[in-house]
Amino acid sequence: MEPRDAAADILRAVEDSGNHYRDSIPMIASENILSPLVRKACNSDLHGRYAEGLPGKRYYQGCDDFDTIEEIGIKSAMRVFNCNFANIQSTSGTVSNIGALKSLAKPGDKITAVSTADGGHISHARMGAVGVRGLNLITYPWNEERMEPDIDASLSMIRENEPNLVLFGQSVFLFPTPLEELADAAHECGSKVMYDGAHVMGLIAGGMFQDPLREGADVLTGSSHKTFPGPQGGFLLSNSDDPSFHKRLNNSIFPGVCSSYHLHHVAGKAVALAEFEQFGSDYASDIVRNAKALGEALSSEGFDVLAEERGFTESHQVLTRHGAPDSGAGMMAADRLEKCGIITNMNMLPGDTKAMSGPSGLRLGVPELTRVGMGVQEMTEIARYFSRALKSEENHSSIKSDISEFKSEFQTVSYCFEPGPAYP
Ligand SMILES: *Cc1c(COP(=O)(O)O)cnc(C)c1O
């Protein structure tokens, strides 16, 4: 292939990807879209710049304007998350986690976390950041009915093992973690407590989930692009008032794990924080209302929605089961849904053991749908599309064209200062 053609093909696929999402019902729980002002900050000259250090203390010249940006962003993060330390430099949730693990533990230390099979993130696993830091992982006993750590068994496990660090938070995250009791037990053993809110940062900031920094977490990490609707990146937050701990946290990001920390994304994050201050609590409550409505509607259509007795969800996610454990029914459902214009991901559920071919479930998220203006009524319509896609023999192309028409009414990003095209 000629290099010129390669570039053209790439740009065509970039455009096609945007069009694909524009015409579909995107339900990946970790995804979101950018507001026009955030997009403008991201797509700027800052893309090519460096600003190692902190505002006012840089290794390079030329950073005055970026100092302004980062200073405003830090202050705004401290207000949005109600804390007295914020680092907004990290380039992803995983990078924030590596930074936090570097600040809070040393190689050989013991850490407790949720296992990936129970919904923990790969960065909490041996094959991810926890392993990179050389920590010895012990996973919590799990309560499958309640989809949370088994409190009594986890309390005993923490007291018995006296880990150096106890880590909470999941990628499959329907309900708040019963944090206070567990954090108290951890502190009694001299452990530090870290809460990874990657998925739920927007819900936490919007007052709709839980408030980890007031429930015992020493450090809160998270992504800036899941329920928090900013560009891809991370947060590292704490309510400690110890300046030396602040310094340790800052150092864990730069020079710890970043040199360039993607200034255009930091500028976008700072704009997203300003927009969140204005619109975030409405956004967070609309997300949770929609997720509950989706759980209800799918259940009414006859789908097996998990955690019915707990009201299906208290977050932005809903889990559905499509067949027996290890049947791969979730994989097949995700495939059929995509052909019909609904983008989801298969997910392991309790009992599943094979991550690639066996998942029996789907994890569904509503942050993007909420952000383009969908409400409870649309959740009901989406559940009907699920029925047509998964419970009827209807040809996928007719469903797909109906979905594309349905979606055409939802093309504007809201909860931001200048609502505009969601898929420009
Ligand atoms: C998504 C996720 C992360 C990682 O975030 P990235 O920004 O994708 O690196 C970390 N922890 C949890 C619990 C997550 O769900």
Short mmCIF file of C-alpha atoms and ligand atoms in Angstrom, two decimals:
data_model
loop_
_atom_site.label_atom_id
_atom_site.label_comp_id
_atom_site.label_asym_id
_atom_site.label_seq_id
_atom_site.Cartn_x
_atom_site.Cartn_y
_atom_site.Cartn_z
CA MET A 1 0.00 0.00 0.00
CA GLU A 2 1.24 3.50 -0.87
CA PRO A 3 1.84 5.58 2.27
CA ARG A 4 -0.56 8.23 0.90
CA ASP A 5 -3.27 5.59 0.53
CA ALA A 6 -2.62 4.30 4.02
CA ALA A 7 -3.20 7.79 5.41
CA ALA A 8 -6.39 8.16 3.37
CA ASP A 9 -7.67 4.76 4.49
CA ILE A 10 -6.98 5.63 8.10
CA LEU A 11 -8.82 8.93 7.89
CA ARG A 12 -11.76 7.26 6.18
CA ALA A 13 -11.93 4.66 8.96
CA VAL A 14 -11.74 7.45 11.56
CA GLU A 15 -14.77 9.07 9.97
CA ASP A 16 -16.56 5.73 9.59
CA SER A 17 -16.02 5.00 13.26
CA GLY A 18 -17.71 8.28 14.22
CA ASN A 19 -20.59 7.53 11.84
CA HIS A 20 -20.93 4.02 13.24
CA TYR A 21 -21.46 5.37 16.75
CA ARG A 22 -23.65 8.21 15.47
CA ASP A 23 -26.08 5.73 13.92
CA SER A 24 -25.96 3.18 16.76
CA ILE A 25 -27.04 2.84 20.35
CA PRO A 26 -23.65 2.93 22.16
CA MET A 27 -23.90 1.16 25.53
CA ILE A 28 -20.31 0.46 26.55
CA ALA A 29 -20.34 1.43 30.22
CA SER A 30 -16.81 2.88 30.21
CA GLU A 31 -17.37 5.14 27.20
CA ASN A 32 -18.59 8.69 26.79
CA ILE A 33 -18.40 11.56 24.31
CA LEU A 34 -16.82 15.00 24.47
CA SER A 35 -18.61 18.33 24.69
CA PRO A 36 -17.74 20.84 21.94
CA LEU A 37 -15.63 22.98 24.31
CA VAL A 38 -13.72 19.98 25.65
CA ARG A 39 -13.10 18.84 22.08
CA LYS A 40 -11.78 22.30 21.24
CA ALA A 41 -9.32 22.25 24.15
CA CYS A 42 -8.15 18.75 23.20
CA ASN A 43 -7.69 19.56 19.55
CA SER A 44 -5.29 22.46 20.18
CA ASP A 45 -1.65 23.47 19.96
CA LEU A 46 -1.15 21.97 23.42
CA HIS A 47 -1.13 18.60 21.69
CA GLY A 48 2.55 19.05 20.95
CA ARG A 49 3.78 20.70 24.16
CA TYR A 50 5.55 19.62 27.32
CA ALA A 51 5.13 20.91 30.87
CA GLU A 52 7.01 18.61 33.24
CA GLY A 53 6.58 19.68 36.86
CA LEU A 54 3.75 21.59 38.47
CA PRO A 55 2.27 25.06 37.79
CA GLY A 56 4.96 27.68 38.47
CA LYS A 57 7.67 25.00 38.82
CA ARG A 58 8.53 23.82 35.32
CA TYR A 59 11.60 22.40 33.69
CA TYR A 60 10.88 24.15 30.36
CA GLN A 61 10.05 27.69 29.27
CA GLY A 62 6.79 28.43 27.49
CA CYS A 63 4.44 27.05 30.12
CA ASP A 64 2.77 30.21 31.44
CA ASP A 65 -0.52 29.64 29.66
CA PHE A 66 -0.56 26.01 30.58
CA ASP A 67 0.14 26.97 34.21
CA THR A 68 -3.11 28.95 34.11
CA ILE A 69 -4.96 25.94 32.71
CA GLU A 70 -3.60 23.42 35.18
CA GLU A 71 -4.11 25.74 38.17
CA ILE A 72 -7.76 26.33 37.29
CA GLY A 73 -8.22 22.60 36.68
CA ILE A 74 -6.70 21.55 40.02
CA LYS A 75 -8.87 24.02 41.96
CA SER A 76 -11.94 22.92 40.12
CA ALA A 77 -11.16 19.22 40.74
CA MET A 78 -10.81 19.99 44.46
CA ARG A 79 -14.27 21.59 44.44
CA VAL A 80 -15.92 18.94 42.27
CA PHE A 81 -14.60 16.05 44.38
CA ASN A 82 -14.67 18.01 47.63
CA CYS A 83 -11.05 17.29 48.59
CA ASN A 84 -7.89 19.16 49.40
CA PHE A 85 -5.51 17.48 47.00
CA ALA A 86 -5.94 16.87 43.28
CA ASN A 87 -3.51 15.81 40.60
CA ILE A 88 -5.07 16.01 37.14
CA GLN A 89 -2.02 15.03 35.10
CA SER A 90 -2.28 11.30 34.76
CA THR A 91 -3.02 10.03 31.28
CA SER A 92 -5.46 7.29 32.32
CA GLY A 93 -7.10 5.56 35.25
CA THR A 94 -4.49 2.84 35.06
CA VAL A 95 -1.68 5.39 35.23
CA SER A 96 -3.37 6.97 38.28
CA ASN A 97 -3.48 3.52 39.86
CA ILE A 98 0.20 2.86 39.21
CA GLY A 99 0.96 6.26 40.76
CA ALA A 100 -1.19 5.50 43.81
CA LEU A 101 0.33 2.03 44.22
CA LYS A 102 3.77 3.63 44.06
CA SER A 103 2.80 6.17 46.75
CA LEU A 104 1.05 3.75 49.08
CA ALA A 105 2.97 0.48 48.86
CA LYS A 106 6.36 -0.96 48.10
CA PRO A 107 7.39 -4.14 46.31
CA GLY A 108 6.65 -7.20 48.40
CA ASP A 109 3.78 -5.54 50.29
CA LYS A 110 0.41 -7.22 50.64
CA ILE A 111 -2.62 -5.75 48.88
CA THR A 112 -6.27 -6.79 48.93
CA ALA A 113 -8.58 -6.13 45.97
CA VAL A 114 -11.64 -7.42 44.13
CA SER A 115 -10.74 -10.27 41.78
CA THR A 116 -11.19 -9.69 38.06
CA ALA A 117 -13.68 -12.57 37.96
CA ASP A 118 -15.86 -10.63 40.43
CA GLY A 119 -15.59 -7.40 38.46
CA GLY A 120 -12.23 -6.01 39.57
CA HIS A 121 -10.11 -4.19 37.02
CA ILE A 122 -7.08 -5.68 35.31
CA SER A 123 -4.88 -3.03 36.98
CA HIS A 124 -5.85 -4.62 40.34
CA ALA A 125 -4.51 -7.98 39.16
CA ARG A 126 -1.17 -9.72 39.09
CA MET A 127 -1.00 -9.41 35.33
CA GLY A 128 -1.63 -5.64 35.64
CA ALA A 129 -0.43 -2.72 37.79
CA VAL A 130 -0.51 -4.68 41.07
CA GLY A 131 1.93 -7.15 39.55
CA VAL A 132 4.02 -4.39 37.98
CA ARG A 133 4.47 -2.90 41.47
CA GLY A 134 5.45 -6.37 42.76
CA LEU A 135 2.63 -6.59 45.31
CA ASN A 136 1.21 -9.78 46.77
CA LEU A 137 -2.47 -9.88 45.93
CA ILE A 138 -5.21 -11.37 48.07
CA THR A 139 -8.76 -11.06 46.71
CA TYR A 140 -11.88 -10.45 48.78
CA PRO A 141 -14.47 -13.12 49.48
CA TRP A 142 -17.42 -12.12 47.30
CA ASN A 143 -21.15 -11.96 47.89
CA GLU A 144 -22.62 -12.97 44.53
CA GLU A 145 -26.20 -12.05 45.41
CA ARG A 146 -25.30 -8.55 46.53
CA MET A 147 -22.50 -8.12 43.96
CA GLU A 148 -20.13 -6.67 46.56
CA PRO A 149 -17.38 -7.89 48.90
CA ASP A 150 -18.77 -10.24 51.56
CA ILE A 151 -18.46 -7.84 54.49
CA ASP A 152 -17.93 -10.23 57.40
CA ALA A 153 -15.60 -12.51 55.50
CA SER A 154 -13.66 -9.54 54.11
CA LEU A 155 -13.33 -8.01 57.58
CA SER A 156 -11.83 -11.26 58.88
CA MET A 157 -9.63 -11.53 55.84
CA ILE A 158 -8.26 -8.00 56.36
CA ARG A 159 -7.71 -8.56 60.11
CA GLU A 160 -6.01 -11.88 59.50
CA ASN A 161 -3.68 -10.74 56.69
CA GLU A 162 -2.98 -7.18 57.83
CA PRO A 163 -2.33 -5.99 54.26
CA ASN A 164 -0.32 -2.81 53.67
CA LEU A 165 -2.95 -1.56 51.28
CA VAL A 166 -6.62 -2.33 50.83
CA LEU A 167 -8.03 -1.46 47.43
CA PHE A 168 -11.71 -1.20 46.52
CA GLY A 169 -13.63 -0.39 43.35
CA GLN A 170 -14.64 -2.39 40.30
CA SER A 171 -15.26 -2.29 36.58
CA VAL A 172 -18.47 -4.22 37.01
CA PHE A 173 -19.95 -1.87 39.56
CA LEU A 174 -23.66 -1.96 40.27
CA PHE A 175 -23.70 -0.95 43.94
CA PRO A 176 -21.60 1.24 46.26
CA THR A 177 -18.96 -0.62 48.27
CA PRO A 178 -19.78 -0.95 51.99
CA LEU A 179 -16.65 1.08 52.56
CA GLU A 180 -16.83 2.56 56.04
CA GLU A 181 -16.65 -0.65 58.02
CA LEU A 182 -13.99 -2.17 55.78
CA ALA A 183 -11.87 0.99 55.82
CA ASP A 184 -12.08 1.19 59.62
CA ALA A 185 -10.83 -2.38 59.93
CA ALA A 186 -8.04 -1.63 57.47
CA HIS A 187 -6.92 1.48 59.34
CA GLU A 188 -6.96 -0.46 62.62
CA CYS A 189 -4.40 -2.81 61.04
CA GLY A 190 -2.31 0.14 59.89
CA SER A 191 -3.29 -0.33 56.22
CA LYS A 192 -3.86 2.46 53.74
CA VAL A 193 -7.15 2.53 51.87
CA MET A 194 -7.39 3.20 48.16
CA TYR A 195 -10.66 3.46 46.24
CA ASP A 196 -10.61 3.16 42.47
CA GLY A 197 -13.65 5.05 41.22
CA ALA A 198 -12.75 4.85 37.51
CA HIS A 199 -16.25 3.94 36.37
CA VAL A 200 -18.17 6.03 38.85
CA MET A 201 -16.20 9.29 39.14
CA GLY A 202 -19.08 11.28 37.64
CA LEU A 203 -21.57 9.65 39.97
CA ILE A 204 -19.34 10.28 42.99
CA ALA A 205 -18.80 13.92 42.02
CA GLY A 206 -22.51 14.30 41.27
CA GLY A 207 -23.42 12.96 44.73
CA MET A 208 -25.19 9.88 43.36
CA PHE A 209 -23.09 6.90 44.41
CA GLN A 210 -20.91 7.07 47.49
CA ASP A 211 -18.35 9.49 48.86
CA PRO A 212 -15.16 7.44 49.29
CA LEU A 213 -13.01 10.25 50.69
CA ARG A 214 -15.49 10.72 53.53
CA GLU A 215 -16.06 7.00 54.01
CA GLY A 216 -12.45 6.19 54.78
CA ALA A 217 -10.44 6.17 51.53
CA ASP A 218 -7.01 7.77 51.84
CA VAL A 219 -6.71 8.06 48.09
CA LEU A 220 -9.29 8.13 45.30
CA THR A 221 -8.20 7.32 41.76
CA GLY A 222 -10.25 7.24 38.61
CA SER A 223 -10.64 7.80 34.89
CA SER A 224 -11.79 11.16 33.54
CA HIS A 225 -13.81 9.71 30.66
CA LYS A 226 -16.33 7.18 31.92
CA THR A 227 -19.26 8.56 33.94
CA PHE A 228 -17.09 11.64 34.37
CA PRO A 229 -17.55 13.04 30.86
CA GLY A 230 -14.08 14.36 30.02
CA PRO A 231 -11.31 13.32 27.63
CA GLN A 232 -9.41 10.09 28.28
CA GLY A 233 -7.21 10.60 31.32
CA GLY A 234 -7.07 10.10 35.06
CA PHE A 235 -7.45 11.70 38.48
CA LEU A 236 -5.47 11.18 41.67
CA LEU A 237 -7.26 12.69 44.67
CA SER A 238 -6.91 12.78 48.41
CA ASN A 239 -8.31 14.56 51.41
CA SER A 240 -5.09 14.33 53.38
CA ASP A 241 -3.79 17.66 54.65
CA ASP A 242 -0.20 16.45 54.84
CA PRO A 243 1.95 18.41 52.35
CA SER A 244 4.58 15.67 52.24
CA PHE A 245 1.94 13.14 51.22
CA HIS A 246 0.72 15.56 48.53
CA LYS A 247 4.27 15.78 47.28
CA ARG A 248 4.58 12.01 47.22
CA LEU A 249 1.35 11.72 45.22
CA ASN A 250 2.44 14.39 42.73
CA ASN A 251 5.85 12.78 42.34
CA SER A 252 4.25 9.43 41.67
CA ILE A 253 2.72 10.84 38.46
CA PHE A 254 5.65 13.02 37.39
CA PRO A 255 8.42 11.89 37.42
CA GLY A 256 6.93 8.56 38.56
CA VAL A 257 4.94 7.35 35.60
CA CYS A 258 4.61 10.24 33.13
CA SER A 259 6.99 12.58 31.38
CA SER A 260 4.64 14.25 28.93
CA TYR A 261 1.23 14.02 30.45
CA HIS A 262 -0.73 15.00 27.33
CA LEU A 263 -1.40 18.68 27.96
CA HIS A 264 -4.26 18.90 25.49
CA HIS A 265 -6.07 16.24 27.51
CA VAL A 266 -5.38 18.10 30.74
CA ALA A 267 -6.86 21.26 29.19
CA GLY A 268 -9.90 19.24 28.09
CA LYS A 269 -10.18 17.72 31.56
CA ALA A 270 -10.09 21.21 33.10
CA VAL A 271 -12.93 22.38 30.82
CA ALA A 272 -14.88 19.19 31.60
CA LEU A 273 -14.45 19.94 35.32
CA ALA A 274 -15.82 23.46 34.85
CA GLU A 275 -18.80 22.06 32.93
CA PHE A 276 -19.31 19.42 35.60
CA GLU A 277 -19.50 22.08 38.31
CA GLN A 278 -22.45 23.54 36.44
CA PHE A 279 -24.23 20.47 35.07
CA GLY A 280 -22.75 17.47 36.86
CA SER A 281 -25.34 16.79 39.51
CA ASP A 282 -28.16 16.78 36.96
CA TYR A 283 -26.13 14.54 34.68
CA ALA A 284 -25.30 12.07 37.46
CA SER A 285 -28.89 11.78 38.67
CA ASP A 286 -30.21 11.37 35.11
CA ILE A 287 -27.68 8.59 34.49
CA VAL A 288 -28.75 6.61 37.55
CA ARG A 289 -32.44 7.14 36.81
CA ASN A 290 -31.92 5.87 33.25
CA ALA A 291 -29.93 2.84 34.37
CA LYS A 292 -32.66 1.83 36.82
CA ALA A 293 -35.27 2.36 34.10
CA LEU A 294 -33.28 0.24 31.66
CA GLY A 295 -33.03 -2.59 34.20
CA GLU A 296 -36.76 -2.39 34.80
CA ALA A 297 -37.60 -2.27 31.09
CA LEU A 298 -35.33 -5.18 30.13
CA SER A 299 -36.79 -7.22 32.95
CA SER A 300 -40.33 -6.42 31.72
CA GLU A 301 -39.29 -7.66 28.27
CA GLY A 302 -38.41 -10.98 29.91
CA PHE A 303 -34.63 -10.61 30.10
CA ASP A 304 -32.74 -11.96 33.10
CA VAL A 305 -31.43 -8.77 34.69
CA LEU A 306 -29.12 -9.30 37.66
CA ALA A 307 -29.75 -7.97 41.15
CA GLU A 308 -33.51 -7.53 40.73
CA GLU A 309 -34.01 -7.67 44.50
CA ARG A 310 -31.67 -4.68 44.90
CA GLY A 311 -33.47 -2.66 42.22
CA PHE A 312 -31.07 -3.83 39.44
CA THR A 313 -28.52 -1.06 39.94
CA GLU A 314 -27.48 2.10 41.75
CA SER A 315 -24.91 3.07 39.14
CA HIS A 316 -24.77 3.63 35.37
CA GLN A 317 -24.59 -0.11 34.66
CA VAL A 318 -27.00 -2.97 34.22
CA LEU A 319 -26.02 -6.64 33.89
CA THR A 320 -28.00 -9.19 31.92
CA ARG A 321 -27.63 -12.96 31.74
CA HIS A 322 -28.25 -14.63 28.38
CA GLY A 323 -27.50 -18.30 29.09
CA ALA A 324 -25.77 -20.81 31.34
CA PRO A 325 -22.29 -20.14 32.78
CA ASP A 326 -19.51 -20.64 30.20
CA SER A 327 -22.08 -20.96 27.42
CA GLY A 328 -20.76 -17.95 25.54
CA ALA A 329 -24.33 -16.66 25.35
CA GLY A 330 -23.21 -13.13 26.22
CA MET A 331 -20.68 -13.19 23.41
CA MET A 332 -23.35 -14.30 20.93
CA ALA A 333 -25.81 -11.69 22.19
CA ALA A 334 -23.24 -8.90 21.85
CA ASP A 335 -22.51 -10.02 18.31
CA ARG A 336 -26.16 -10.11 17.26
CA LEU A 337 -26.81 -6.74 18.95
CA GLU A 338 -23.98 -5.10 17.05
CA LYS A 339 -25.38 -6.36 13.75
CA CYS A 340 -28.63 -4.64 14.76
CA GLY A 341 -26.90 -1.37 15.75
CA ILE A 342 -26.52 -1.74 19.52
CA ILE A 343 -22.92 -1.64 20.78
CA THR A 344 -22.31 -3.52 24.04
CA ASN A 345 -19.71 -5.79 25.62
CA MET A 346 -19.94 -9.36 26.80
CA ASN A 347 -19.18 -9.79 30.46
CA MET A 348 -18.32 -12.63 32.79
CA LEU A 349 -21.01 -13.30 35.40
CA PRO A 350 -20.82 -15.40 38.57
CA GLY A 351 -20.03 -18.97 37.45
CA ASP A 352 -18.29 -18.02 34.20
CA THR A 353 -14.64 -19.06 33.96
CA LYS A 354 -13.60 -18.25 30.37
CA ALA A 355 -13.12 -14.54 29.67
CA MET A 356 -12.79 -14.73 25.89
CA SER A 357 -15.27 -17.35 24.78
CA GLY A 358 -17.42 -18.16 27.78
CA PRO A 359 -19.12 -15.02 29.12
CA SER A 360 -22.82 -15.53 29.62
CA GLY A 361 -23.66 -11.90 30.30
CA LEU A 362 -23.66 -8.36 28.99
CA ARG A 363 -22.65 -5.21 30.84
CA LEU A 364 -24.75 -2.29 29.64
CA GLY A 365 -24.09 1.37 30.35
CA VAL A 366 -26.15 4.52 29.85
CA PRO A 367 -23.73 7.49 30.28
CA GLU A 368 -23.47 8.25 26.55
CA LEU A 369 -27.18 7.75 25.88
CA THR A 370 -28.02 10.05 28.77
CA ARG A 371 -25.62 12.67 27.47
CA VAL A 372 -27.31 12.82 24.06
CA GLY A 373 -30.64 13.47 25.75
CA MET A 374 -32.25 10.07 26.23
CA GLY A 375 -34.55 9.56 29.20
CA VAL A 376 -36.72 6.90 30.77
CA GLN A 377 -39.02 6.66 27.72
CA GLU A 378 -36.06 5.87 25.47
CA MET A 379 -34.83 3.18 27.88
CA THR A 380 -38.15 1.42 27.33
CA GLU A 381 -37.74 1.71 23.57
CA ILE A 382 -34.22 0.34 23.77
CA ALA A 383 -35.44 -2.66 25.76
CA ARG A 384 -37.90 -3.31 22.93
CA TYR A 385 -35.03 -3.22 20.42
CA PHE A 386 -33.24 -5.79 22.60
CA SER A 387 -36.28 -8.03 22.32
CA ARG A 388 -36.45 -7.67 18.56
CA ALA A 389 -32.72 -8.34 18.27
CA LEU A 390 -32.44 -11.25 20.69
CA LYS A 391 -35.88 -12.81 21.01
CA SER A 392 -37.27 -12.65 17.46
CA GLU A 393 -36.26 -14.03 14.09
CA GLU A 394 -36.43 -10.58 12.53
CA ASN A 395 -33.72 -9.78 10.00
CA HIS A 396 -31.05 -7.56 11.54
CA SER A 397 -31.04 -5.03 8.72
CA SER A 398 -34.60 -3.85 9.40
CA ILE A 399 -33.83 -3.48 13.12
CA LYS A 400 -30.66 -1.63 12.28
CA SER A 401 -32.43 0.87 10.08
CA ASP A 402 -35.10 1.49 12.74
CA ILE A 403 -32.34 2.05 15.31
CA SER A 404 -30.56 4.47 13.06
CA GLU A 405 -33.78 6.47 12.66
CA PHE A 406 -34.44 6.35 16.42
CA LYS A 407 -30.89 7.58 17.09
CA SER A 408 -31.15 10.43 14.58
CA GLU A 409 -33.20 12.36 17.18
CA PHE A 410 -30.33 12.16 19.68
CA GLN A 411 -27.35 13.87 18.13
CA THR A 412 -26.59 16.75 20.50
CA VAL A 413 -24.31 16.60 23.55
CA SER A 414 -25.93 18.27 26.51
CA TYR A 415 -24.92 18.97 30.14
CA CYS A 416 -22.32 21.41 28.80
CA PHE A 417 -21.92 25.15 28.13
CA GLU A 418 -22.36 24.98 24.35
CA PRO A 419 -24.42 21.95 23.39
CA GLY A 420 -23.44 20.80 19.92
CA PRO A 421 -22.94 17.85 17.62
CA ALA A 422 -22.24 14.68 19.54
CA TYR A 423 -20.50 12.95 16.65
CA PRO A 424 -18.85 15.75 14.60
C1 LIG B 1 -11.55 1.50 33.46
C2 LIG B 1 -10.95 1.20 34.76
C3 LIG B 1 -9.64 1.56 35.05
C4 LIG B 1 -8.67 2.02 34.01
O1 LIG B 1 -8.94 3.13 33.42
P1 LIG B 1 -8.22 3.58 32.08
O2 LIG B 1 -8.50 5.03 32.13
O3 LIG B 1 -8.89 2.82 31.01
O4 LIG B 1 -6.78 3.25 32.21
C5 LIG B 1 -9.15 1.39 36.33
N1 LIG B 1 -9.92 0.87 37.28
C6 LIG B 1 -11.19 0.47 37.04
C7 LIG B 1 -11.98 -0.09 38.17
C8 LIG B 1 -11.73 0.60 35.77
O5 LIG B 1 -12.96 0.19 35.52
#
